[in-house]
PDB file of C-alpha atoms in Angstrom:
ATOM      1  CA  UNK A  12     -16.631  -7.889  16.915  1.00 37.00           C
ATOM      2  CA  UNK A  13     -14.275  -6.052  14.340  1.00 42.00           C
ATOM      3  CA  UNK A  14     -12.296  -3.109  15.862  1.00 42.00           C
ATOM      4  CA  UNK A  15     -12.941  -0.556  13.046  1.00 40.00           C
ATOM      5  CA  UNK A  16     -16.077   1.942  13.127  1.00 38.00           C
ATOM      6  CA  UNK A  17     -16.141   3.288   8.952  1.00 38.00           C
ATOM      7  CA  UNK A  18     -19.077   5.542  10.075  1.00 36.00           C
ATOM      8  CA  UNK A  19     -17.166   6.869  13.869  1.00 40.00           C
ATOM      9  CA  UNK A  20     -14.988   9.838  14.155  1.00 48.00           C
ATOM     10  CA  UNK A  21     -12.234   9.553  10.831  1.00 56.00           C
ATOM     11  CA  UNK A  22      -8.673  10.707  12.835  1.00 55.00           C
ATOM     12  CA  UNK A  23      -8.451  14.390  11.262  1.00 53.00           C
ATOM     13  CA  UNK A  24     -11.939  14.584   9.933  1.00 63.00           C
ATOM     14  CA  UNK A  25     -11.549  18.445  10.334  1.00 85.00           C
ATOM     15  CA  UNK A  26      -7.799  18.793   8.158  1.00 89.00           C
ATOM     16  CA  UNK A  27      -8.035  19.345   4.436  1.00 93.00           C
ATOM     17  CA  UNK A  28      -8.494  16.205   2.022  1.00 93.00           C
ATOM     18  CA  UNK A  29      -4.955  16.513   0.986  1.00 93.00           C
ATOM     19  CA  UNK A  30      -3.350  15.995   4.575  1.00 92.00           C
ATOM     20  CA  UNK A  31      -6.183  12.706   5.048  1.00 90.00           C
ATOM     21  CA  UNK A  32      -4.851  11.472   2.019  1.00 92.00           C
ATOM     22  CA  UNK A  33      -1.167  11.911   3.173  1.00 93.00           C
ATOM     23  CA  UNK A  34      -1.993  10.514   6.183  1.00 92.00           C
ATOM     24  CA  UNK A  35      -3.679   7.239   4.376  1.00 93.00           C
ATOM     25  CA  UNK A  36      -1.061   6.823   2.127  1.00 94.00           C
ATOM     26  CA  UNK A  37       1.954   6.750   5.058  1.00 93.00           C
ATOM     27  CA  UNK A  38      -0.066   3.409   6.452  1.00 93.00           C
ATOM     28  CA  UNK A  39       0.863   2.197   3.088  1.00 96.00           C
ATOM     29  CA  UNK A  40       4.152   3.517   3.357  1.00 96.00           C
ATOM     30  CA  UNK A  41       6.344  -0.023   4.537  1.00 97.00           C
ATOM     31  CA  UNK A  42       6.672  -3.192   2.512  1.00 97.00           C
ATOM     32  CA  UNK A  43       5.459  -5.483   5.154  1.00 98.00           C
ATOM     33  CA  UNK A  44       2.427  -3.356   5.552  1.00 98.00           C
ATOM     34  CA  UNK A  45       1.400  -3.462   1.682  1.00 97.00           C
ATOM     35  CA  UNK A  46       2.581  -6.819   2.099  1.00 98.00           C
ATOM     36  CA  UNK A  47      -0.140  -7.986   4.613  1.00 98.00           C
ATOM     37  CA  UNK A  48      -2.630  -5.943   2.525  1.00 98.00           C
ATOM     38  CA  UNK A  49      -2.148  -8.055  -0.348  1.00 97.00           C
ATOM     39  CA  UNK A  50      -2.165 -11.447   1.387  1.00 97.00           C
ATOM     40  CA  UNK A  51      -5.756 -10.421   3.180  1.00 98.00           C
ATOM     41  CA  UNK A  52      -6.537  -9.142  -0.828  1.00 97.00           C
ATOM     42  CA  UNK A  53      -6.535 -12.974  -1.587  1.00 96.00           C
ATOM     43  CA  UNK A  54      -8.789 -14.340   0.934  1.00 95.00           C
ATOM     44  CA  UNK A  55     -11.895 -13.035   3.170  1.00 92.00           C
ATOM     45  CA  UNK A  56      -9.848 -13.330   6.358  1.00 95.00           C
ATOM     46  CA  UNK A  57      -6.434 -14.451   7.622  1.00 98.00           C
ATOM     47  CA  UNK A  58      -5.239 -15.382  11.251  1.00 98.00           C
ATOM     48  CA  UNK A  59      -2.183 -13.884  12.999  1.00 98.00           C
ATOM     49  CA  UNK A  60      -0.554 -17.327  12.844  1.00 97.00           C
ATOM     50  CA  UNK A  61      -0.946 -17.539   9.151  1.00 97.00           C
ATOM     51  CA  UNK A  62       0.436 -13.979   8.796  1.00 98.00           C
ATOM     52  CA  UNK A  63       3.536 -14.904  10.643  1.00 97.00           C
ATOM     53  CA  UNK A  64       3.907 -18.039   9.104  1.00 96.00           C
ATOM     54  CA  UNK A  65       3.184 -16.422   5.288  1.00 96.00           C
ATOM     55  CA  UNK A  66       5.129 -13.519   6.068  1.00 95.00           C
ATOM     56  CA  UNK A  67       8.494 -15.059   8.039  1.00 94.00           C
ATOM     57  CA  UNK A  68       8.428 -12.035  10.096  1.00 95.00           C
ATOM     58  CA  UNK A  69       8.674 -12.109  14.192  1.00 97.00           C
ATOM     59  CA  UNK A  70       4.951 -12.059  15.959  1.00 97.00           C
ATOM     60  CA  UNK A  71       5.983  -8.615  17.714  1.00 97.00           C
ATOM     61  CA  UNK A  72       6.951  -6.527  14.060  1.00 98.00           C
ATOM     62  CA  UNK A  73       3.832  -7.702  12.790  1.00 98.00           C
ATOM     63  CA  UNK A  74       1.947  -6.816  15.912  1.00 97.00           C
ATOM     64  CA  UNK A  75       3.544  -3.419  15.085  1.00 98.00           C
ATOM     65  CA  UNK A  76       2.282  -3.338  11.479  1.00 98.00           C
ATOM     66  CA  UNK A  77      -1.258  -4.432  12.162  1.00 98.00           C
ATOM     67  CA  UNK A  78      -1.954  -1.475  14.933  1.00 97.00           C
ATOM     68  CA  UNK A  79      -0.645   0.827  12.056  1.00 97.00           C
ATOM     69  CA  UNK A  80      -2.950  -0.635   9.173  1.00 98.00           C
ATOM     70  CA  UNK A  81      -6.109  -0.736  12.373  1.00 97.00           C
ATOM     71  CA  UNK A  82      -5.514   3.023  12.994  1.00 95.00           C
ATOM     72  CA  UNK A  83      -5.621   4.274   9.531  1.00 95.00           C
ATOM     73  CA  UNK A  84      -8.756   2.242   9.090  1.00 95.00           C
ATOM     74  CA  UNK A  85      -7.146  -0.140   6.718  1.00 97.00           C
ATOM     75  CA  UNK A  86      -7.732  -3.694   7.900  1.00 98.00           C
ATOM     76  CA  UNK A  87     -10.294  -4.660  10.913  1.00 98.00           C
ATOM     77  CA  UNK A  88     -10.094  -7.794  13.509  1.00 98.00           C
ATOM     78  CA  UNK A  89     -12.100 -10.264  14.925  1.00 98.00           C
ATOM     79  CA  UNK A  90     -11.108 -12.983  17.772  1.00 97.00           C
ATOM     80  CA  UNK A  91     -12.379 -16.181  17.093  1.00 97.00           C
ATOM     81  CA  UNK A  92     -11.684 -18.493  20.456  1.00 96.00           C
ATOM     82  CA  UNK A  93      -7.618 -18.270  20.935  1.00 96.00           C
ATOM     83  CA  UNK A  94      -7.367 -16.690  17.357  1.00 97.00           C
ATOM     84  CA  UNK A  95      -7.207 -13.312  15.828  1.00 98.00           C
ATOM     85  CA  UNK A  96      -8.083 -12.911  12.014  1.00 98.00           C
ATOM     86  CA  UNK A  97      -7.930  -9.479  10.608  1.00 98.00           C
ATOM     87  CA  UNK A  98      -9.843  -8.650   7.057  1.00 98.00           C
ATOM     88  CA  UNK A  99      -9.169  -5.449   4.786  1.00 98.00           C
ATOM     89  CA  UNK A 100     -11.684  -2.687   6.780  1.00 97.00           C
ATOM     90  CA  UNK A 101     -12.921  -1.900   3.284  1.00 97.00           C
ATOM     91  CA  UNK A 102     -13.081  -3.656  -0.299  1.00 96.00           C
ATOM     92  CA  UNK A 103     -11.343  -0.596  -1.793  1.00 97.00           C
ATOM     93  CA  UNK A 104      -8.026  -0.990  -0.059  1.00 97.00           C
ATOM     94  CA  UNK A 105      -7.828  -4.085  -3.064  1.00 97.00           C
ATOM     95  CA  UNK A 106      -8.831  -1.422  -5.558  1.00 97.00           C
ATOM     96  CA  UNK A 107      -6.127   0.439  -4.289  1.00 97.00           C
ATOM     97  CA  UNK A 108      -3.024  -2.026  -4.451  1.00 97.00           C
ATOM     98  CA  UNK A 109      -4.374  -3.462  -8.152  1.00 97.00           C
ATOM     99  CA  UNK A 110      -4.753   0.113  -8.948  1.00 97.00           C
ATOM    100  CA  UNK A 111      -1.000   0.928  -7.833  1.00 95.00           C
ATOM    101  CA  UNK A 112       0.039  -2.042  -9.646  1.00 96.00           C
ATOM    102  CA  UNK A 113      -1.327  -1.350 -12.825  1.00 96.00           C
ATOM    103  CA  UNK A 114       0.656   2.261 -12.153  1.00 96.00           C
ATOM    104  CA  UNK A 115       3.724   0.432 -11.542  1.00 95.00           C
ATOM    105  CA  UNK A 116       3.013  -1.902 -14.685  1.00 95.00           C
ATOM    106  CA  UNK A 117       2.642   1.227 -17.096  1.00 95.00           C
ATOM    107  CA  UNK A 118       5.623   3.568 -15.069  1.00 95.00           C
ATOM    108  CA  UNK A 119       7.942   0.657 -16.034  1.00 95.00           C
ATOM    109  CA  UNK A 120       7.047   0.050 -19.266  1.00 93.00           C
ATOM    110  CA  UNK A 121       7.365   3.572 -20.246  1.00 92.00           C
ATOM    111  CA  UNK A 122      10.835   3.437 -18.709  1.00 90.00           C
ATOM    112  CA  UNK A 123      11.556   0.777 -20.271  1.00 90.00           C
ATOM    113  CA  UNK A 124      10.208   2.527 -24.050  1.00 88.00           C
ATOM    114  CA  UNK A 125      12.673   5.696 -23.448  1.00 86.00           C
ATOM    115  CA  UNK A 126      15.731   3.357 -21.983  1.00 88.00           C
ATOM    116  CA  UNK A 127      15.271   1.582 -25.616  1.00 88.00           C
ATOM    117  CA  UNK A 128      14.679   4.841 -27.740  1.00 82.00           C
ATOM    118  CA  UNK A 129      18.116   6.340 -28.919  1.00 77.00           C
ATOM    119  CA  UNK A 130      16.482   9.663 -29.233  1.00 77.00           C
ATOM    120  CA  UNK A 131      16.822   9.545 -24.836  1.00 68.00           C
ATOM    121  CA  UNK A 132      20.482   9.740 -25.275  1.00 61.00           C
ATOM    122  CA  UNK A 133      23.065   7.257 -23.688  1.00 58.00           C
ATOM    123  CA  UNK A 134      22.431   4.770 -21.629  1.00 54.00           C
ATOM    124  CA  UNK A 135      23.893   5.295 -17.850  1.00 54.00           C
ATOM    125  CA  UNK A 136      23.169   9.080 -18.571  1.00 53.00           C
ATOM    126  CA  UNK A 137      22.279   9.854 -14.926  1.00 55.00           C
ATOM    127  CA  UNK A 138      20.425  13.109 -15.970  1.00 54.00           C
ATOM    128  CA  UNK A 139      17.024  12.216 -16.855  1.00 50.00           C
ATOM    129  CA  UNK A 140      14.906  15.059 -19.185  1.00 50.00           C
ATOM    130  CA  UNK A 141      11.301  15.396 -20.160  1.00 50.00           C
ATOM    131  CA  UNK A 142      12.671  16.036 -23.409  1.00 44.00           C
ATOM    132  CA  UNK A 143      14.513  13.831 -25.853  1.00 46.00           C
ATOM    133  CA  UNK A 144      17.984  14.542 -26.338  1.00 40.00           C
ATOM    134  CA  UNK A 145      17.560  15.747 -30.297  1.00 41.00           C
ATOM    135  CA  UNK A 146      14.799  17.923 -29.273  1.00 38.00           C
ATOM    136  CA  UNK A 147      17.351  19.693 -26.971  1.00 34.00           C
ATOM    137  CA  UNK A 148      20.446  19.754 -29.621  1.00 39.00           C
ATOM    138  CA  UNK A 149      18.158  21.384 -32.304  1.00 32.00           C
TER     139      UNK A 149
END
């Protein structure tokens, strides 16, 4: 039976939106985490064992991970005989990571658009402004 209830008590159901969100976004908030997220992104369900193996990481950090993603209702478990496979809870948390992604994508390309314009003064410049640099001068 998976571990997750999406209909039972939400922890801080009764705390602004705001603070839930926080609170979602800080089981995102570690590599490995965001890392497991993606791997069960690719396929329906993935044991513990592949996890480990996929991920080179020791049995007991993952452990560690996996209770965080379970309590903020991000990925859900089921023991098959000696096995454990978890599954994303919901198919939004894919949504999510393609959604950061794309973010990511178009943050670095725009970075990479004002890095290349001369107008954004030298490169190096460790002052970065909303404004180009001949905007400012004039």
């Amino acid at each position: 039976m998976k571990d997750a209830d999406p209909v039972g008590n939400f922890p801080g159901a009764h705390r602004p939106l705001y603070e839930v969100k926080a609170n979602l976004f800080k089981g995102l908030a570690h590599p490995v985490r965001v890392r497991v997220l993606e791997l069960l992104s690719a396929s329906p369900d993935v044991s513990v064992t592949d996890l480990i193996a996929d991920m080179g990481v020791e049995a007991s950090r993952l452990s560690q991970h996996l209770s965080v993603l379970r309590t903020h209702h991000l990925v859900v478990s089921e023991r098959r005989g000696s096995q454990v496979f978890y599954s994303l809870a919901y198919p939004r948390v894919a949504d999510l990571l393609a959604t950061a992604k794309a973010l990511l994508a178009e943050v670095l390309e725009t970075t990479q658009q004002q890095l290349q314009d001369p107008e954004w003064g030298p490169a190096g410049d460790e002052t970065v402004s909303a404004v180009p640099v001949a905007a400012v001068e004039s």
